[in-house]
């Protein structure tokens, strides 16, 4: 049978590629220094931090008196309602993007149904291994800390006319448009930034990734994409003691001014101004020693930056963190998926600890997204092809428990896939209304309403 | 005919080529020496042609070609012999660093022209990457692209469908017809040949996946690609209104589909011209491509011989690789490629199966920070610029002939703010690399 080469993931490749580059960072480090060595095959994940956490913060807090949350929690919930006492104007959001297509039935396994084991001949999680939430479903075995802390799980999220293309479905998720032909010129998070953000802030929404993602494309608010905070010192912060670097920075900032002769030039000049402004926000962050308990993964590092920026109170309200991991498990799903959940669990755990230490726990909501789930039935490569509905997590000041209805495992669609029970726009409406007190109609054009009971 | 004085109407308004309009300022006597033409001249057009049909213009090329019209230059480039570089020294199979470095050097070679430009295009279109295929398999695929880059699209698609790197990248390797892996089937239609929404169905994808099954890569025999009949299709399957029973028949059906020629033609046009063609223009190009039996050369010729190719200048940002090569050339330094990782464009390692689609990805705050790091850290070893006209010297070295007044002002201001000639040269090189004009392709 076919031989499979040892897999070096992109992440490992890049870890190796950039080893040391991050540390060279600010000042006059150089890229030209020769590097050698081989990719580190050792895990991307740092040692797990203390797993003996208390579950999600006190459920006994009084409801916020301003009550600007538009949705009345009425749905049955296994745990008493948790209300953040924080004014909606102070609330913050982190979006963890699992691009590639996260298998909802591996993150939340419906182990109580025999049909799950009929469909998943090689990729099901044994009932004895799941971290049971009740007698029907349980979390992936790697999500131990999250299981202890509790989360709101939104089941069956997707599109009612799903498409099998990563790119089409990512575009719909970024835009907040569940069907073909919806809004595409701005992203849901960008529009949310328009509504909740300070128009003068250097950045209201930030994406911690290398490219300008459409997810944060806005109409008016400043939204920014960066790979990390390391290189900010090139564009901001040079003082009198570093006159040469200051001239470079002044020249760079000056490229942002001046009349433009055509549209693209104007866009580039705007980018110069925006870059200089946001670099100075990043440059102002206090340097922090050590790893802070975070793993070195993109997710861990993105969450750490989010915590620092939130604590810095410079106007960043939304941080979008693509995990940049291989969720697209067409083969060897069971060999690949546990590392993804381990990264999620370890990173979120460190983040929640960090937020608590910074006094931000009540202000930050984490939501997960993925363009689609995977096929109900596994293929003969021990993998799962592109599917439809998936499950999503909301972590932070939420009522822990299951929301929405788990898709049926027996009533599949014409392509043999799960039928979504919650539209992605409804999931977004829940966050807009329930968390930020922003009417869904301000940021979505589908008439979606919030799922009750989560906040 | 685009002559030396015509600025086409629908072209983006290029900034004027300076000097006479410079505002009088008392900063430095240096400024008065600057003198360059005020019209869009053939040098700007030749630089444009070289930027789009190779990997950037060199000042000496532009000057040496004095008297060659832009359209003649296009013909010269189209008629040039393809460049066949020496093989890379790959080292061990887990050494990922050498292959991207090798390709960057090839792209930077003055012999790399249209043929190499199209190899680069196909790599971003018919993607595979080092994260799933070894360097030696990626180089094998590169040679496949080198062979077919200006040849026949159908032949290239047939071969790459059963190429070892592709079989790993899109999970064709080991796919079994009884429960096939759908990854390649879907992307073949969506991204490689037909386009999303071209009319194929989920059932077509399932049929194609079964018909494509049976191929695998034999690690015991130097990664030879083999077909295992026991894993392959056992019957004919309905696909795109015909019936198919093999990978080759799937590819033929895809290439014969009416969406194929316009989809591929539009993508090639977008790469070379910087914009998707207008509907009428797309029809013309699709017809050229289809009538030639999907031959790539006539399509490329039709695209670049059209007036729109010279008109649509400065209409897209430089990609990370284009910018990086331009900086290396301007600085005359072989800067290590690692920044391209942060900029999101490592050759042989596209971020996903769609390659580096779109141009918005090149305009981000993060990219500005990384570029500033590259520009600032490497400018120390650049050429020492002319004492009297450092800015003119610099722009000439960068082969930039369309530079706006605001940028000139910034450069002159900087030139006047530094005492030493060496520091002035360093600062100006670093700043020019960050200027709006330098960001454009």
Coordinates of C-alpha atoms in Angstrom, one line a residue, chain B:
Chain B
X1 CA -0.2 52.5 -30.1
X2 CA 1.3 53.6 -26.9
X3 CA 3.9 56.2 -27.7
X4 CA 6.1 58.2 -25.6
X5 CA 3.5 60.9 -24.8
X6 CA 0.2 59.2 -24.6
X7 CA -1.3 58.4 -21.2
X8 CA -4.3 56.2 -21.9
X9 CA -7.6 57.3 -20.6
X10 CA -8.5 54.3 -18.6
X11 CA -5.1 53.7 -17.1
X12 CA -4.8 54.6 -13.4
X13 CA -3.6 58.1 -13.3
X14 CA 0.1 57.7 -12.9
X15 CA 1.8 60.3 -10.8
X16 CA 3.9 62.8 -12.8
X17 CA 7.5 62.1 -13.2
X18 CA 8.5 65.0 -11.0
X19 CA 11.1 67.7 -10.9
X20 CA 9.7 70.7 -12.5
X21 CA 6.7 70.7 -10.3
X22 CA 8.6 70.4 -7.1
X23 CA 7.7 73.0 -4.7
X24 CA 10.4 75.5 -3.8
X25 CA 11.8 74.7 -0.5
X26 CA 14.9 75.9 1.2
X27 CA 15.9 72.6 2.7
X28 CA 18.9 71.7 0.7
X29 CA 20.8 72.8 -2.3
X30 CA 20.9 69.2 -3.3
X31 CA 17.4 69.4 -4.6
X32 CA 18.0 71.7 -7.5
X33 CA 20.1 69.2 -9.3
X34 CA 17.3 66.8 -9.8
X35 CA 16.2 66.6 -13.4
X36 CA 14.1 63.9 -15.0
X37 CA 11.4 63.9 -17.7
X38 CA 7.9 65.1 -16.8
X39 CA 6.0 62.8 -19.2
X40 CA 5.3 59.1 -19.1
X41 CA 8.1 58.0 -21.3
X42 CA 9.1 54.7 -22.8
X43 CA 11.4 54.0 -19.9
X44 CA 8.4 53.9 -17.6
X45 CA 6.6 51.6 -20.0
X46 CA 9.7 49.4 -20.5
X47 CA 10.0 49.1 -16.7
X48 CA 6.3 48.1 -16.6
X49 CA 6.8 45.4 -19.2
X50 CA 9.8 44.0 -17.4
X51 CA 8.0 44.1 -14.0
X52 CA 5.0 42.1 -15.4
X53 CA 6.8 39.8 -17.8
X54 CA 9.8 39.0 -15.7
X55 CA 10.5 39.6 -12.1
X56 CA 11.2 43.3 -12.2
X57 CA 13.2 45.9 -14.1
X58 CA 16.9 46.7 -13.7
X59 CA 18.0 50.2 -14.4
X60 CA 20.7 49.1 -16.8
X61 CA 18.1 47.0 -18.8
X62 CA 15.8 49.9 -19.1
X63 CA 18.7 52.2 -20.2
X64 CA 20.3 49.7 -22.5
X65 CA 17.0 49.2 -24.3
X66 CA 16.9 52.9 -25.2
X67 CA 15.2 53.0 -28.6
X68 CA 13.4 49.8 -28.1
X69 CA 9.7 50.5 -28.0
X70 CA 7.6 48.9 -25.3
X71 CA 5.8 46.7 -27.9
X72 CA 9.1 45.6 -29.3
X73 CA 10.3 44.7 -25.9
X74 CA 7.1 42.6 -25.4
X75 CA 8.0 40.7 -28.6
X76 CA 11.6 40.3 -27.5
X77 CA 10.5 38.8 -24.2
X78 CA 7.9 36.5 -25.9
X79 CA 10.5 35.3 -28.3
X80 CA 13.3 34.6 -25.8
X81 CA 14.5 31.1 -25.3
X82 CA 13.3 29.6 -22.0
X83 CA 15.8 29.7 -19.2
X84 CA 16.8 26.3 -17.9
X85 CA 18.6 26.9 -14.6
X86 CA 20.9 24.5 -12.9
X87 CA 19.3 22.0 -10.5
X88 CA 19.2 23.1 -6.9
X89 CA 21.4 21.3 -4.4
X90 CA 18.7 20.0 -2.2
X91 CA 20.6 18.5 0.7
X92 CA 18.7 16.1 2.9
X93 CA 15.0 15.6 2.4
X94 CA 14.1 17.5 5.6
X95 CA 16.0 20.6 4.6
X96 CA 13.3 22.9 3.6
X97 CA 15.4 26.0 3.3
X98 CA 17.3 25.5 0.0
X99 CA 14.4 25.1 -2.4
X100 CA 12.8 28.5 -1.8
X101 CA 16.2 30.2 -1.9
X102 CA 17.0 28.5 -5.2
X103 CA 13.8 29.7 -6.8
X104 CA 14.3 33.2 -5.6
X105 CA 17.7 33.2 -7.2
X106 CA 16.3 31.8 -10.4
X107 CA 13.6 34.5 -10.5
X108 CA 16.2 37.2 -9.8
X109 CA 18.3 36.0 -12.8
X110 CA 18.2 38.3 -15.7
X111 CA 17.5 35.3 -18.0
X112 CA 14.2 34.6 -16.2
X113 CA 11.5 36.0 -18.4
X114 CA 7.9 35.2 -19.5
X115 CA 8.5 31.5 -19.2
X116 CA 9.6 31.8 -15.6
X117 CA 6.8 34.2 -14.9
X118 CA 4.4 31.6 -16.0
X119 CA 6.0 28.9 -14.0
X120 CA 5.5 31.1 -10.9
X121 CA 1.9 31.7 -12.0
X122 CA 1.2 28.0 -12.3
X123 CA 2.7 27.2 -9.0
X124 CA 0.2 29.6 -7.4
X125 CA -2.6 28.1 -9.5
X126 CA -2.0 24.3 -9.5
X127 CA -0.7 24.4 -6.0
X128 CA 1.3 22.0 -3.9
X129 CA 3.5 22.7 -1.0
X130 CA 6.4 21.7 1.2
X131 CA 4.2 21.2 4.2
X132 CA 3.0 17.9 2.7
X133 CA 5.5 17.0 0.0
X134 CA 9.2 16.7 0.4
X135 CA 11.6 19.1 -1.3
X136 CA 12.7 16.6 -3.9
X137 CA 9.0 15.9 -4.8
X138 CA 8.3 19.6 -5.0
X139 CA 11.3 20.1 -7.3
X140 CA 10.0 17.2 -9.4
X141 CA 6.7 19.1 -9.7
X142 CA 8.5 22.3 -10.5
X143 CA 10.2 20.6 -13.4
X144 CA 6.8 19.5 -14.6
X145 CA 5.6 23.1 -14.5
X146 CA 8.8 24.2 -16.2
X147 CA 8.1 21.8 -19.0
X148 CA 4.5 22.9 -19.6
X149 CA 4.4 26.5 -18.4
X150 CA 4.0 27.9 -21.9
X151 CA 2.8 24.6 -23.4
X152 CA -0.5 22.8 -23.3
X153 CA -2.8 23.2 -20.3
X154 CA -4.5 19.8 -20.7
X155 CA -1.2 18.0 -20.8
X156 CA 0.0 19.8 -17.7
X157 CA -3.2 19.0 -15.9
X158 CA -3.0 15.4 -16.9
X159 CA 0.5 15.1 -15.5
X160 CA 0.1 17.1 -12.4
X161 CA -3.0 15.1 -11.4
X162 CA -0.8 12.1 -10.9
X163 CA 2.3 14.0 -9.8
X164 CA 3.7 12.7 -6.5
X165 CA 3.7 16.0 -4.7
X166 CA 0.1 16.7 -5.8
X167 CA -1.0 13.2 -4.7
X168 CA 0.3 14.0 -1.3
X169 CA -0.8 17.6 -1.2
X170 CA -4.5 16.9 -2.0
X171 CA -4.7 13.4 -0.6
X172 CA -5.0 11.5 -3.8
X173 CA -2.2 9.1 -2.7
X174 CA -3.9 6.0 -1.5
X175 CA -7.4 7.1 -2.2
X176 CA -9.6 4.0 -2.6
X177 CA -12.5 4.0 -5.0
X178 CA -14.8 2.2 -2.5
X179 CA -14.6 5.2 -0.1
X180 CA -12.5 7.8 -2.0
X181 CA -10.9 10.9 -0.7
X182 CA -12.7 13.9 -2.4
X183 CA -10.0 16.5 -1.9
X184 CA -8.4 16.5 -5.3
X185 CA -11.7 16.0 -7.2
X186 CA -13.1 19.2 -5.6
X187 CA -10.1 21.4 -6.0
X188 CA -9.5 20.2 -9.6
X189 CA -12.8 21.7 -10.6
X190 CA -13.1 24.6 -8.2
X191 CA -9.6 26.0 -8.2
X192 CA -7.6 24.5 -11.0
X193 CA -9.9 24.3 -14.1
X194 CA -13.5 25.4 -13.8
X195 CA -14.1 27.8 -11.0
X196 CA -16.6 27.8 -8.1
X197 CA -20.2 27.7 -9.3
X198 CA -19.3 26.5 -12.8
X199 CA -22.2 24.0 -12.7
X200 CA -20.7 20.9 -11.4
X201 CA -22.5 19.2 -8.5
X202 CA -21.6 17.3 -5.3
X203 CA -22.4 14.1 -7.2
X204 CA -19.9 15.1 -9.9
X205 CA -17.3 15.5 -7.1
X206 CA -18.1 12.1 -5.7
X207 CA -17.9 10.4 -9.1
X208 CA -14.6 12.2 -10.0
X209 CA -13.1 11.2 -6.6
X210 CA -13.9 7.5 -7.4
X211 CA -12.6 7.7 -10.9
X212 CA -9.4 9.4 -9.6
X213 CA -8.7 6.7 -7.0
X214 CA -6.0 4.1 -7.2
X215 CA -2.9 6.1 -7.5
X216 CA -0.2 6.0 -4.9
X217 CA 3.5 7.0 -4.4
X218 CA 5.9 4.1 -3.8
X219 CA 8.4 5.2 -1.2
X220 CA 10.5 2.0 -1.9
X221 CA 11.3 3.0 -5.4
X222 CA 12.3 6.7 -5.2
X223 CA 8.7 7.9 -4.9
X224 CA 7.6 6.4 -8.2
X225 CA 3.9 7.0 -8.8
X226 CA 2.0 3.8 -9.4
X227 CA -1.6 2.8 -10.1
X228 CA -3.2 0.0 -8.1
X229 CA -6.1 -1.4 -10.1
X230 CA -7.6 -3.0 -7.0
X231 CA -8.0 0.5 -5.4
X232 CA -9.1 2.2 -8.6
X233 CA -12.5 2.6 -10.2
X234 CA -14.3 -0.6 -11.2
X235 CA -17.0 0.9 -13.3
X236 CA -17.8 3.9 -15.4
X237 CA -19.2 6.8 -13.5
X238 CA -21.5 9.6 -14.5
X239 CA -19.5 12.9 -14.6
X240 CA -20.2 16.3 -16.2
X241 CA -22.7 14.7 -18.6
X242 CA -20.4 11.9 -19.7
X243 CA -19.1 8.8 -18.3
X244 CA -15.6 8.4 -16.9
X245 CA -13.6 5.4 -15.6
X246 CA -10.1 6.8 -15.0
X247 CA -8.2 9.9 -13.8
X248 CA -7.3 10.7 -17.4
X249 CA -10.9 10.7 -18.5
X250 CA -11.8 12.9 -15.5
X251 CA -9.2 15.5 -16.6
X252 CA -10.3 15.3 -20.2
X253 CA -13.9 15.9 -19.2
X254 CA -12.9 18.9 -17.1
X255 CA -10.8 20.4 -19.9
X256 CA -13.6 19.9 -22.4
X257 CA -16.1 21.7 -20.1
X258 CA -17.2 25.1 -21.4
X259 CA -16.1 26.8 -18.1
X260 CA -12.5 25.7 -18.4
X261 CA -11.1 28.0 -21.1
X262 CA -12.6 31.2 -19.6
X263 CA -11.7 30.3 -16.1
X264 CA -8.0 29.7 -16.9
X265 CA -7.8 32.6 -19.4
X266 CA -9.2 35.0 -16.8
X267 CA -6.7 33.8 -14.2
X268 CA -3.7 34.2 -16.5
X269 CA -5.0 37.7 -17.5
X270 CA -5.4 38.7 -13.9
X271 CA -1.9 37.7 -13.1
X272 CA -0.3 39.5 -16.0
X273 CA -2.5 42.6 -16.3
X274 CA -3.5 43.0 -12.7
X275 CA -7.2 42.7 -13.1
X276 CA -9.9 40.3 -14.2
X277 CA -10.8 41.0 -17.8
X278 CA -14.1 42.7 -18.8
X279 CA -16.7 40.2 -20.0
X280 CA -16.2 40.9 -23.7
X281 CA -12.4 40.6 -23.4
X282 CA -12.7 37.4 -21.4
X283 CA -14.8 35.9 -24.2
X284 CA -12.1 36.8 -26.7
X285 CA -9.4 35.3 -24.7
X286 CA -11.3 32.2 -23.9
X287 CA -11.9 31.7 -27.6
X288 CA -8.2 32.1 -28.4
X289 CA -7.4 29.5 -25.7
X290 CA -10.1 27.0 -26.6
X291 CA -9.5 27.3 -30.4
X292 CA -5.8 26.5 -29.9
X293 CA -6.6 23.4 -28.0
X294 CA -5.7 25.0 -24.6
X295 CA -2.3 26.0 -25.7
X296 CA -0.9 28.5 -23.2
X297 CA 1.5 30.5 -25.4
X298 CA -1.2 31.9 -27.8
X299 CA -3.2 32.9 -24.7
X300 CA -0.3 34.7 -23.1
X301 CA 0.5 36.4 -26.4
X302 CA -3.1 37.6 -26.8
X303 CA -3.1 39.0 -23.3
X304 CA 0.2 40.9 -23.5
X305 CA -0.1 42.2 -27.1
X306 CA -3.4 43.9 -26.2
X307 CA -3.2 47.6 -25.5
X308 CA -4.7 47.0 -22.0
X309 CA -1.4 45.4 -21.0
X310 CA 0.5 48.6 -21.3
X311 CA -2.4 50.7 -20.1
X312 CA -3.0 49.0 -16.8
X313 CA 0.0 50.1 -14.9
X314 CA 0.4 50.5 -11.2
X315 CA -2.9 48.9 -10.7
X316 CA -2.0 46.2 -8.2
X317 CA 0.4 45.9 -5.2
X318 CA 3.6 44.0 -5.6
X319 CA 3.3 40.6 -4.0
X320 CA 5.6 39.8 -1.2
X321 CA 8.0 37.9 -3.6
X322 CA 8.0 40.7 -6.1
X323 CA 8.7 43.3 -3.4
X324 CA 11.4 41.1 -1.9
X325 CA 13.2 40.6 -5.2
X326 CA 13.0 44.3 -5.9
X327 CA 14.6 45.1 -2.5
X328 CA 17.3 42.6 -3.0
X329 CA 18.1 44.1 -6.4
X330 CA 18.0 47.7 -5.2
X331 CA 20.1 46.9 -2.2
X332 CA 22.3 44.6 -4.3
X333 CA 22.2 42.1 -1.4
X334 CA 21.2 38.4 -1.2
X335 CA 18.9 38.8 1.7
X336 CA 17.9 35.6 3.3
X337 CA 14.3 34.6 2.5
X338 CA 12.9 34.1 6.0
X339 CA 10.9 37.4 6.0
X340 CA 8.8 36.0 3.2
X341 CA 7.4 33.6 5.7
X342 CA 6.1 36.5 7.8
X343 CA 5.0 38.2 4.6
X344 CA 3.0 35.1 3.7
X345 CA 4.7 34.1 0.4
X346 CA 7.3 31.4 0.6
X347 CA 7.9 29.8 -2.8
X348 CA 7.1 26.1 -2.8
X349 CA 4.9 26.6 0.2
X350 CA 1.6 28.3 -0.6
X351 CA -0.7 29.0 2.4
X352 CA -3.5 26.9 1.1
X353 CA -4.7 25.2 -2.1
X354 CA -5.9 28.5 -3.5
X355 CA -2.3 29.8 -3.6
X356 CA -1.9 33.5 -3.1
X357 CA -5.2 34.6 -4.6
X358 CA -6.2 38.2 -4.6
X359 CA -4.1 41.2 -3.9
X360 CA -5.5 42.6 -0.7
X361 CA -3.3 40.2 1.3
X362 CA -0.2 42.3 0.4
X363 CA -1.6 45.4 2.0
X364 CA -1.6 44.9 5.8
X365 CA -0.2 46.6 8.8
X366 CA 1.7 43.4 9.6
X367 CA 3.4 43.3 6.2
X368 CA 4.4 47.0 6.6
X369 CA 6.2 46.1 9.9
X370 CA 8.0 43.1 8.4
X371 CA 9.0 45.1 5.3
X372 CA 10.3 47.9 7.6
X373 CA 12.4 45.4 9.4
X374 CA 13.8 44.1 6.1
X375 CA 14.4 47.6 4.7
X376 CA 15.9 49.0 7.9
X377 CA 18.2 46.1 8.8
X378 CA 19.7 45.6 5.3
X379 CA 20.1 49.2 4.1
X380 CA 23.5 49.6 5.7
X381 CA 25.4 47.8 3.0
X382 CA 23.8 49.5 0.0
X383 CA 25.5 51.6 -2.6
X384 CA 26.7 55.0 -1.6
X385 CA 24.6 57.4 -3.6
X386 CA 25.6 60.3 -5.8
X387 CA 26.7 63.3 -3.8
X388 CA 24.8 65.9 -5.8
X389 CA 21.6 64.0 -6.7
X390 CA 21.2 61.2 -4.3
X391 CA 17.4 60.9 -4.9
X392 CA 17.8 60.8 -8.7
X393 CA 20.5 58.2 -8.4
X394 CA 18.4 56.1 -6.0
X395 CA 15.3 56.2 -8.3
X396 CA 17.4 55.3 -11.3
X397 CA 18.8 52.3 -9.4
X398 CA 15.3 51.2 -8.5
X399 CA 14.1 51.6 -12.2
X400 CA 11.3 53.8 -10.9
X401 CA 10.2 56.3 -13.5
X402 CA 6.8 57.2 -12.2
X403 CA 7.2 58.8 -8.8
X404 CA 4.8 61.3 -7.2
X405 CA 5.7 64.6 -5.6
X406 CA 4.8 63.6 -2.1
X407 CA 7.3 60.8 -2.2
X408 CA 10.0 63.0 -3.7
X409 CA 9.4 65.5 -0.9
X410 CA 9.9 62.8 1.8
X411 CA 13.1 61.6 0.2
X412 CA 14.5 65.1 -0.2
X413 CA 13.6 65.9 3.3
X414 CA 15.4 62.8 4.6
X415 CA 18.4 63.5 2.4
X416 CA 18.7 67.0 3.9
X417 CA 18.4 65.7 7.4
X418 CA 21.5 63.5 7.5
X419 CA 25.0 64.8 7.6
X420 CA 27.1 61.9 6.2
X421 CA 26.8 60.7 2.7
X422 CA 26.9 57.1 3.8
X423 CA 24.0 57.6 6.3
X424 CA 22.1 59.5 3.7
X425 CA 22.4 56.6 1.3
X426 CA 21.3 54.1 4.0
X427 CA 18.3 56.2 5.0
X428 CA 17.2 56.8 1.4
X429 CA 17.5 53.1 0.4
X430 CA 15.5 52.1 3.5
X431 CA 12.8 54.7 2.9
X432 CA 12.4 54.1 -0.8
X433 CA 11.7 50.4 -0.1
X434 CA 8.8 51.6 2.0
X435 CA 7.4 54.2 -0.4
X436 CA 4.0 53.8 -2.0
X437 CA 5.5 53.7 -5.5
X438 CA 7.9 50.8 -4.5
X439 CA 4.8 48.9 -3.3
X440 CA 3.3 48.7 -6.8
X441 CA 3.7 46.1 -9.4

